Amino acid sequence: MRIRRLKKRAVQLEYWLLVLLFCSTFLLSFGQILLRSTFNTTFPWTDSAIRHLVLWVGLWGALWTTRNGNHLKIEIAKHWLPPPLRLIVQLIVSAFSSIVCLILSWQSIRFIRDEITYGTESIGGVDLWIFQLVFPAVFTLMAIHFIQIIAHCLRVYLRPNRSLGQ
Amino acid sequence: MNLVAIALAGLGTPLFIVVSFLSLHSFYSIDIDLTVLFIEMYRLAETPSLTAIPFFTFSGFLLAHSNAPNRLVALSYSLLGWLSGGLAIVALFICAFFTALTGASGVTIIALGGLLYPSLKTAQYDEDFSLGLLTTSGSLGLLFPPSLPLILYGIIASVPIDQLFLAGLIPGLLLLLVLSLYSIVKMPAQKEVCRPVNKQPIWPLVRDSIWEIGIPFILVGGIFSGLIALSEGAVLCTVYLLLVEVVLKKEIPLRALPDIIVKSMGILGAIYIILGSSMAYTNYLIDQQIPNALLSFIQLHIDSKWILLIALNLFLLAVGCLVDMFSALILVVPLVLPLAQAYEIHPIHLGIIFLTNLEIGYSTPPIGLNLFIASLRFKRPIFHLYRASIPFLALLFVCLLLITYIPALSLVLITS
């Protein structure tokens, strides 16, 4: 029960963080247009900050899409395979995806370590690597999500009377 | 390893995972540090035009969630209802308008299909005709500004996006014109019985829809006059739609906004992550001179630009029906661009050919995405939709040949 509640909280957190990220990007972009058109001025860091916020929105949106299973893919198997085989295919696909996400997450941490060591840039006083933390965050959470699907598939496989949708 | 990747992609692995895997494996095999993936992916935060995409995506979703589809259908029917085949033509124009604003993400069929299909049926249009029309119209209009695939092509191929917007106008209208003529031919023998019973006067309908109709004109005017940049246009479009649909017309309650944000940003995320993961792989391919090898191989066998274009069309149609539009653009444009340059095909003309192909591929059996969306939306077996969309596909294919072999259709507006 506790795990289920924790999972629900996590989903809510992801949801509201995505809303918050989009709203901040929107307000900052609109504010910049207003500043530029009325006072003919703007802060030197806004352009870069907006681009980085879009990076966050895009990757966080991708995480949300992972949760909903709506990633762009070639769906031949889904339409033509019989249901029992579909489960096995889903297991293989999720296992593979989780491994790739874990490797990506690890490589992104190494990337950020390099940036902390050698990086000199900042946006409005905030070091660049802080903006790059989105990479390991998103790929680790994606990996966790794929592992959850593996667990789900195994549960269904071991107890076949449970339907796939549960 | 490439075979493993293809097999996994065929099994339904998310494409960004497949591409990331290919990148990881390729760089590992030539002993390059794998952090290169993130050095490349980080370039996403250095591409200014990309900041337009979240706002256009969100605007499209706002429009789809408002009553705009209903209003636009009522208005267009009032304007065009008198014409033979009027209702079908209305359907075509509205679908095109809607797809241009929402990007070809299947939203058109879902948002408008339910409105237009019953009307077409009660107007005694042939069932196959109605289904085919709505299925193929799901991607009609993506040559019109501010369609996302056009913007994405501009970013990937590094060509000016405002010129692409101009270049798409005539080819886009050609597709609409040909399908409209077909609609007139296929009009039900009996005069359309389902004229709106209470035919409303036009003026109030115009007043109701004027806010939405204005968007493309204001946007295009603003961008071409140099008053606003593309990304500013996208933000202003969002502000405008929020004012109109949430504040003024109150068709979308404030509490519905978080859901709309999350849904639209989910779609954006799906595109964004493929773009990000493919950046390193594209660089690997270029570094290994794969596009050049492809070019020399093709130059060995094909010496005419025109034959190359046929081959390209067939290839792109196959790609379009296998892969969704955004992934196809991201993965294939970098490979095809050097080919086009070598055979002196204008990159903007190539863009229009590319998108027209993908537009058709989207509804091409056996696995064009529109067919599946329509099959779900209209609750018809997929084979029925194959049959229904064939005449439309044939006509669109003729248009494709015209667009391919008469470069002026795409280029006349940008060179004049």
PDB file of C-alpha atoms in Angstrom, chain B residues 36-229:
ATOM      1  CA  VAL B  36      29.801  12.954 -26.336  1.00  0.00           C
ATOM      2  CA  LEU B  37      26.110  11.994 -26.390  1.00  0.00           C
ATOM      3  CA  PHE B  38      25.365  14.699 -23.882  1.00  0.00           C
ATOM      4  CA  ILE B  39      27.723  17.250 -25.372  1.00  0.00           C
ATOM      5  CA  GLU B  40      25.594  16.858 -28.512  1.00  0.00           C
ATOM      6  CA  MET B  41      22.219  16.577 -26.770  1.00  0.00           C
ATOM      7  CA  TYR B  42      23.029  19.744 -24.871  1.00  0.00           C
ATOM      8  CA  ARG B  43      22.989  21.581 -28.223  1.00  0.00           C
ATOM      9  CA  LEU B  44      19.185  21.468 -27.818  1.00  0.00           C
ATOM     10  CA  ALA B  45      19.654  24.314 -25.333  1.00  0.00           C
ATOM     11  CA  GLU B  46      21.579  26.321 -27.903  1.00  0.00           C
ATOM     12  CA  THR B  47      19.032  26.259 -30.747  1.00  0.00           C
ATOM     13  CA  PRO B  48      16.893  29.441 -30.600  1.00  0.00           C
ATOM     14  CA  SER B  49      14.094  28.330 -33.007  1.00  0.00           C
ATOM     15  CA  LEU B  50      13.318  25.333 -30.800  1.00  0.00           C
ATOM     16  CA  THR B  51      11.819  27.646 -28.198  1.00  0.00           C
ATOM     17  CA  ALA B  52       8.885  28.228 -30.586  1.00  0.00           C
ATOM     18  CA  ILE B  53       7.808  24.583 -30.550  1.00  0.00           C
ATOM     19  CA  PRO B  54       6.386  24.231 -26.999  1.00  0.00           C
ATOM     20  CA  PHE B  55       4.194  27.274 -27.504  1.00  0.00           C
ATOM     21  CA  PHE B  56       2.840  26.258 -30.904  1.00  0.00           C
ATOM     22  CA  THR B  57       2.122  22.773 -29.553  1.00  0.00           C
ATOM     23  CA  PHE B  58       0.293  24.194 -26.554  1.00  0.00           C
ATOM     24  CA  SER B  59      -1.654  26.659 -28.753  1.00  0.00           C
ATOM     25  CA  GLY B  60      -2.812  23.801 -30.981  1.00  0.00           C
ATOM     26  CA  PHE B  61      -4.074  21.894 -27.963  1.00  0.00           C
ATOM     27  CA  LEU B  62      -5.851  24.974 -26.615  1.00  0.00           C
ATOM     28  CA  LEU B  63      -7.615  25.341 -29.928  1.00  0.00           C
ATOM     29  CA  ALA B  64      -8.599  21.678 -29.993  1.00  0.00           C
ATOM     30  CA  HIS B  65     -10.040  21.877 -26.464  1.00  0.00           C
ATOM     31  CA  SER B  66     -12.108  24.983 -27.142  1.00  0.00           C
ATOM     32  CA  ASN B  67     -15.295  25.167 -29.176  1.00  0.00           C
ATOM     33  CA  ALA B  68     -13.329  26.494 -32.131  1.00  0.00           C
ATOM     34  CA  PRO B  69     -13.794  23.300 -34.201  1.00  0.00           C
ATOM     35  CA  ASN B  70     -17.607  23.596 -33.898  1.00  0.00           C
ATOM     36  CA  ARG B  71     -17.603  27.274 -34.703  1.00  0.00           C
ATOM     37  CA  LEU B  72     -15.319  26.894 -37.683  1.00  0.00           C
ATOM     38  CA  VAL B  73     -17.414  24.076 -39.129  1.00  0.00           C
ATOM     39  CA  ALA B  74     -20.609  26.123 -38.745  1.00  0.00           C
ATOM     40  CA  LEU B  75     -19.054  29.161 -40.364  1.00  0.00           C
ATOM     41  CA  SER B  76     -17.445  27.331 -43.261  1.00  0.00           C
ATOM     42  CA  TYR B  77     -20.642  25.484 -43.974  1.00  0.00           C
ATOM     43  CA  SER B  78     -22.510  28.746 -44.075  1.00  0.00           C
ATOM     44  CA  LEU B  79     -19.940  30.148 -46.480  1.00  0.00           C
ATOM     45  CA  LEU B  80     -19.498  27.107 -48.715  1.00  0.00           C
ATOM     46  CA  GLY B  81     -22.710  25.178 -48.166  1.00  0.00           C
ATOM     47  CA  TRP B  82     -24.210  26.445 -51.403  1.00  0.00           C
ATOM     48  CA  LEU B  83     -21.421  24.938 -53.469  1.00  0.00           C
ATOM     49  CA  SER B  84     -21.699  21.455 -54.953  1.00  0.00           C
ATOM     50  CA  GLY B  85     -19.724  19.144 -52.707  1.00  0.00           C
ATOM     51  CA  GLY B  86     -19.640  22.026 -50.256  1.00  0.00           C
ATOM     52  CA  LEU B  87     -19.628  19.986 -47.086  1.00  0.00           C
ATOM     53  CA  ALA B  88     -16.698  17.826 -48.197  1.00  0.00           C
ATOM     54  CA  ILE B  89     -14.758  20.932 -49.210  1.00  0.00           C
ATOM     55  CA  VAL B  90     -15.531  22.489 -45.840  1.00  0.00           C
ATOM     56  CA  ALA B  91     -14.127  19.370 -44.215  1.00  0.00           C
ATOM     57  CA  LEU B  92     -10.936  19.608 -46.262  1.00  0.00           C
ATOM     58  CA  PHE B  93     -10.286  23.277 -45.527  1.00  0.00           C
ATOM     59  CA  ILE B  94     -11.031  22.974 -41.827  1.00  0.00           C
ATOM     60  CA  CYS B  95      -8.804  19.929 -41.490  1.00  0.00           C
ATOM     61  CA  ALA B  96      -5.994  21.762 -43.291  1.00  0.00           C
ATOM     62  CA  PHE B  97      -6.396  24.842 -41.119  1.00  0.00           C
ATOM     63  CA  PHE B  98      -6.440  22.761 -37.997  1.00  0.00           C
ATOM     64  CA  THR B  99      -3.452  20.607 -38.922  1.00  0.00           C
ATOM     65  CA  ALA B 100      -1.375  23.695 -39.713  1.00  0.00           C
ATOM     66  CA  LEU B 101      -2.002  24.955 -36.194  1.00  0.00           C
ATOM     67  CA  THR B 102      -1.776  21.695 -34.276  1.00  0.00           C
ATOM     68  CA  GLY B 103       1.037  19.906 -36.131  1.00  0.00           C
ATOM     69  CA  ALA B 104       0.236  16.553 -37.640  1.00  0.00           C
ATOM     70  CA  SER B 105      -0.041  14.685 -34.384  1.00  0.00           C
ATOM     71  CA  GLY B 106      -3.355  13.009 -35.041  1.00  0.00           C
ATOM     72  CA  VAL B 107      -5.200  15.777 -33.202  1.00  0.00           C
ATOM     73  CA  THR B 108      -7.111  16.740 -36.338  1.00  0.00           C
ATOM     74  CA  ILE B 109      -8.794  13.366 -36.808  1.00  0.00           C
ATOM     75  CA  ILE B 110      -9.580  13.109 -33.112  1.00  0.00           C
ATOM     76  CA  ALA B 111     -10.878  16.689 -32.701  1.00  0.00           C
ATOM     77  CA  LEU B 112     -12.674  17.100 -36.020  1.00  0.00           C
ATOM     78  CA  GLY B 113     -13.447  13.556 -37.166  1.00  0.00           C
ATOM     79  CA  GLY B 114     -16.273  13.184 -34.681  1.00  0.00           C
ATOM     80  CA  LEU B 115     -17.844  16.430 -35.895  1.00  0.00           C
ATOM     81  CA  LEU B 116     -17.434  15.995 -39.612  1.00  0.00           C
ATOM     82  CA  TYR B 117     -18.055  12.288 -40.117  1.00  0.00           C
ATOM     83  CA  PRO B 118     -21.701  12.273 -38.979  1.00  0.00           C
ATOM     84  CA  SER B 119     -22.404  15.390 -41.070  1.00  0.00           C
ATOM     85  CA  LEU B 120     -20.883  13.826 -44.182  1.00  0.00           C
ATOM     86  CA  LYS B 121     -22.834  10.644 -43.603  1.00  0.00           C
ATOM     87  CA  THR B 122     -26.182  12.347 -43.134  1.00  0.00           C
ATOM     88  CA  ALA B 123     -25.449  14.383 -46.248  1.00  0.00           C
ATOM     89  CA  GLN B 124     -25.428  10.970 -47.964  1.00  0.00           C
ATOM     90  CA  TYR B 125     -21.824  10.981 -48.959  1.00  0.00           C
ATOM     91  CA  ASP B 126     -20.560   7.521 -49.680  1.00  0.00           C
ATOM     92  CA  GLU B 127     -19.171   5.958 -46.484  1.00  0.00           C
ATOM     93  CA  ASP B 128     -15.849   5.039 -48.066  1.00  0.00           C
ATOM     94  CA  PHE B 129     -15.500   8.528 -49.454  1.00  0.00           C
ATOM     95  CA  SER B 130     -16.153  10.139 -46.070  1.00  0.00           C
ATOM     96  CA  LEU B 131     -13.755   7.860 -44.232  1.00  0.00           C
ATOM     97  CA  GLY B 132     -11.037   8.273 -46.851  1.00  0.00           C
ATOM     98  CA  LEU B 133     -11.457  12.026 -46.864  1.00  0.00           C
ATOM     99  CA  LEU B 134     -11.179  12.389 -43.104  1.00  0.00           C
ATOM    100  CA  THR B 135      -8.308   9.916 -42.819  1.00  0.00           C
ATOM    101  CA  THR B 136      -6.136  11.577 -45.450  1.00  0.00           C
ATOM    102  CA  SER B 137      -7.115  15.055 -44.268  1.00  0.00           C
ATOM    103  CA  GLY B 138      -5.535  14.292 -40.897  1.00  0.00           C
ATOM    104  CA  SER B 139      -2.223  15.442 -42.280  1.00  0.00           C
ATOM    105  CA  LEU B 140      -3.445  17.837 -44.963  1.00  0.00           C
ATOM    106  CA  GLY B 141      -2.318  21.337 -44.169  1.00  0.00           C
ATOM    107  CA  LEU B 142       1.096  20.610 -42.818  1.00  0.00           C
ATOM    108  CA  LEU B 143       2.589  22.659 -45.642  1.00  0.00           C
ATOM    109  CA  PHE B 144       0.903  25.777 -44.230  1.00  0.00           C
ATOM    110  CA  PRO B 145       2.455  27.994 -41.553  1.00  0.00           C
ATOM    111  CA  PRO B 146       3.005  27.612 -38.664  1.00  0.00           C
ATOM    112  CA  SER B 147       3.087  23.823 -38.990  1.00  0.00           C
ATOM    113  CA  LEU B 148       5.560  22.153 -36.657  1.00  0.00           C
ATOM    114  CA  PRO B 149       7.055  19.778 -39.246  1.00  0.00           C
ATOM    115  CA  LEU B 150       7.951  22.799 -41.419  1.00  0.00           C
ATOM    116  CA  ILE B 151       9.672  24.490 -38.474  1.00  0.00           C
ATOM    117  CA  LEU B 152      11.473  21.282 -37.578  1.00  0.00           C
ATOM    118  CA  TYR B 153      12.718  20.815 -41.155  1.00  0.00           C
ATOM    119  CA  GLY B 154      14.001  24.401 -41.101  1.00  0.00           C
ATOM    120  CA  ILE B 155      15.929  23.740 -37.906  1.00  0.00           C
ATOM    121  CA  ILE B 156      17.422  20.440 -39.059  1.00  0.00           C
ATOM    122  CA  ALA B 157      18.307  21.530 -42.595  1.00  0.00           C
ATOM    123  CA  SER B 158      19.388  25.035 -41.493  1.00  0.00           C
ATOM    124  CA  VAL B 159      17.164  26.848 -43.987  1.00  0.00           C
ATOM    125  CA  PRO B 160      15.214  30.033 -43.165  1.00  0.00           C
ATOM    126  CA  ILE B 161      11.861  29.033 -41.682  1.00  0.00           C
ATOM    127  CA  ASP B 162      10.006  32.080 -43.031  1.00  0.00           C
ATOM    128  CA  GLN B 163      11.027  31.078 -46.577  1.00  0.00           C
ATOM    129  CA  LEU B 164       9.778  27.547 -45.955  1.00  0.00           C
ATOM    130  CA  PHE B 165       6.442  29.006 -44.843  1.00  0.00           C
ATOM    131  CA  LEU B 166       6.198  30.876 -48.139  1.00  0.00           C
ATOM    132  CA  ALA B 167       7.354  27.901 -50.208  1.00  0.00           C
ATOM    133  CA  GLY B 168       4.648  25.642 -48.768  1.00  0.00           C
ATOM    134  CA  LEU B 169       1.726  27.886 -49.734  1.00  0.00           C
ATOM    135  CA  ILE B 170       1.240  26.968 -53.416  1.00  0.00           C
ATOM    136  CA  PRO B 171       1.905  23.220 -53.024  1.00  0.00           C
ATOM    137  CA  GLY B 172      -0.426  23.176 -50.015  1.00  0.00           C
ATOM    138  CA  LEU B 173      -3.159  24.911 -51.981  1.00  0.00           C
ATOM    139  CA  LEU B 174      -2.619  22.517 -54.893  1.00  0.00           C
ATOM    140  CA  LEU B 175      -3.333  19.537 -52.641  1.00  0.00           C
ATOM    141  CA  LEU B 176      -6.466  21.246 -51.334  1.00  0.00           C
ATOM    142  CA  LEU B 177      -7.627  22.185 -54.833  1.00  0.00           C
ATOM    143  CA  VAL B 178      -7.248  18.671 -56.243  1.00  0.00           C
ATOM    144  CA  LEU B 179      -9.055  17.054 -53.331  1.00  0.00           C
ATOM    145  CA  SER B 180     -11.791  19.714 -53.543  1.00  0.00           C
ATOM    146  CA  LEU B 181     -12.341  18.932 -57.232  1.00  0.00           C
ATOM    147  CA  TYR B 182     -12.579  15.249 -56.358  1.00  0.00           C
ATOM    148  CA  SER B 183     -15.133  16.117 -53.681  1.00  0.00           C
ATOM    149  CA  ILE B 184     -17.255  17.893 -56.268  1.00  0.00           C
ATOM    150  CA  VAL B 185     -17.067  14.852 -58.547  1.00  0.00           C
ATOM    151  CA  LYS B 186     -18.006  12.492 -55.717  1.00  0.00           C
ATOM    152  CA  MET B 187     -20.876  14.633 -54.461  1.00  0.00           C
ATOM    153  CA  PRO B 188     -23.932  12.506 -53.636  1.00  0.00           C
ATOM    154  CA  ALA B 189     -26.174  12.137 -56.689  1.00  0.00           C
ATOM    155  CA  GLN B 190     -29.057  13.568 -54.764  1.00  0.00           C
ATOM    156  CA  LYS B 191     -28.608  17.208 -53.762  1.00  0.00           C
ATOM    157  CA  GLU B 192     -27.143  17.246 -50.252  1.00  0.00           C
ATOM    158  CA  VAL B 193     -30.169  16.652 -48.115  1.00  0.00           C
ATOM    159  CA  CYS B 194     -28.603  17.756 -44.937  1.00  0.00           C
ATOM    160  CA  ARG B 195     -28.418  21.452 -45.446  1.00  0.00           C
ATOM    161  CA  PRO B 196     -28.414  22.885 -41.944  1.00  0.00           C
ATOM    162  CA  VAL B 197     -32.076  22.931 -41.069  1.00  0.00           C
ATOM    163  CA  ASN B 198     -31.807  26.227 -39.316  1.00  0.00           C
ATOM    164  CA  LYS B 199     -29.306  27.810 -41.691  1.00  0.00           C
ATOM    165  CA  GLN B 200     -27.799  30.555 -39.632  1.00  0.00           C
ATOM    166  CA  PRO B 201     -26.980  33.994 -40.992  1.00  0.00           C
ATOM    167  CA  ILE B 202     -23.307  34.368 -41.774  1.00  0.00           C
ATOM    168  CA  TRP B 203     -22.434  37.520 -39.862  1.00  0.00           C
ATOM    169  CA  PRO B 204     -22.809  36.221 -36.268  1.00  0.00           C
ATOM    170  CA  LEU B 205     -20.848  33.112 -37.250  1.00  0.00           C
ATOM    171  CA  VAL B 206     -18.051  35.264 -38.656  1.00  0.00           C
ATOM    172  CA  ARG B 207     -18.049  37.331 -35.492  1.00  0.00           C
ATOM    173  CA  ASP B 208     -17.827  34.147 -33.422  1.00  0.00           C
ATOM    174  CA  SER B 209     -14.877  32.709 -35.300  1.00  0.00           C
ATOM    175  CA  ILE B 210     -13.057  35.873 -36.254  1.00  0.00           C
ATOM    176  CA  TRP B 211     -10.642  35.463 -33.334  1.00  0.00           C
ATOM    177  CA  GLU B 212      -9.387  32.093 -34.520  1.00  0.00           C
ATOM    178  CA  ILE B 213      -9.439  32.858 -38.250  1.00  0.00           C
ATOM    179  CA  GLY B 214      -7.161  35.819 -37.618  1.00  0.00           C
ATOM    180  CA  ILE B 215      -4.356  33.754 -36.077  1.00  0.00           C
ATOM    181  CA  PRO B 216      -2.531  32.494 -39.178  1.00  0.00           C
ATOM    182  CA  PHE B 217      -2.763  35.894 -40.873  1.00  0.00           C
ATOM    183  CA  ILE B 218      -1.501  37.872 -37.867  1.00  0.00           C
ATOM    184  CA  LEU B 219       1.241  35.343 -37.285  1.00  0.00           C
ATOM    185  CA  VAL B 220       2.415  35.134 -40.870  1.00  0.00           C
ATOM    186  CA  GLY B 221       2.108  38.906 -41.306  1.00  0.00           C
ATOM    187  CA  GLY B 222       4.090  39.544 -38.118  1.00  0.00           C
ATOM    188  CA  ILE B 223       6.847  37.129 -39.026  1.00  0.00           C
ATOM    189  CA  PHE B 224       7.205  38.243 -42.659  1.00  0.00           C
ATOM    190  CA  SER B 225       7.146  41.927 -41.852  1.00  0.00           C
ATOM    191  CA  GLY B 226      10.032  41.301 -39.455  1.00  0.00           C
ATOM    192  CA  LEU B 227       8.018  42.702 -36.543  1.00  0.00           C
ATOM    193  CA  ILE B 228       8.306  39.502 -34.522  1.00  0.00           C
ATOM    194  CA  ALA B 229      10.652  36.521 -34.509  1.00  0.00           C
TER     195      ALA B 229
END
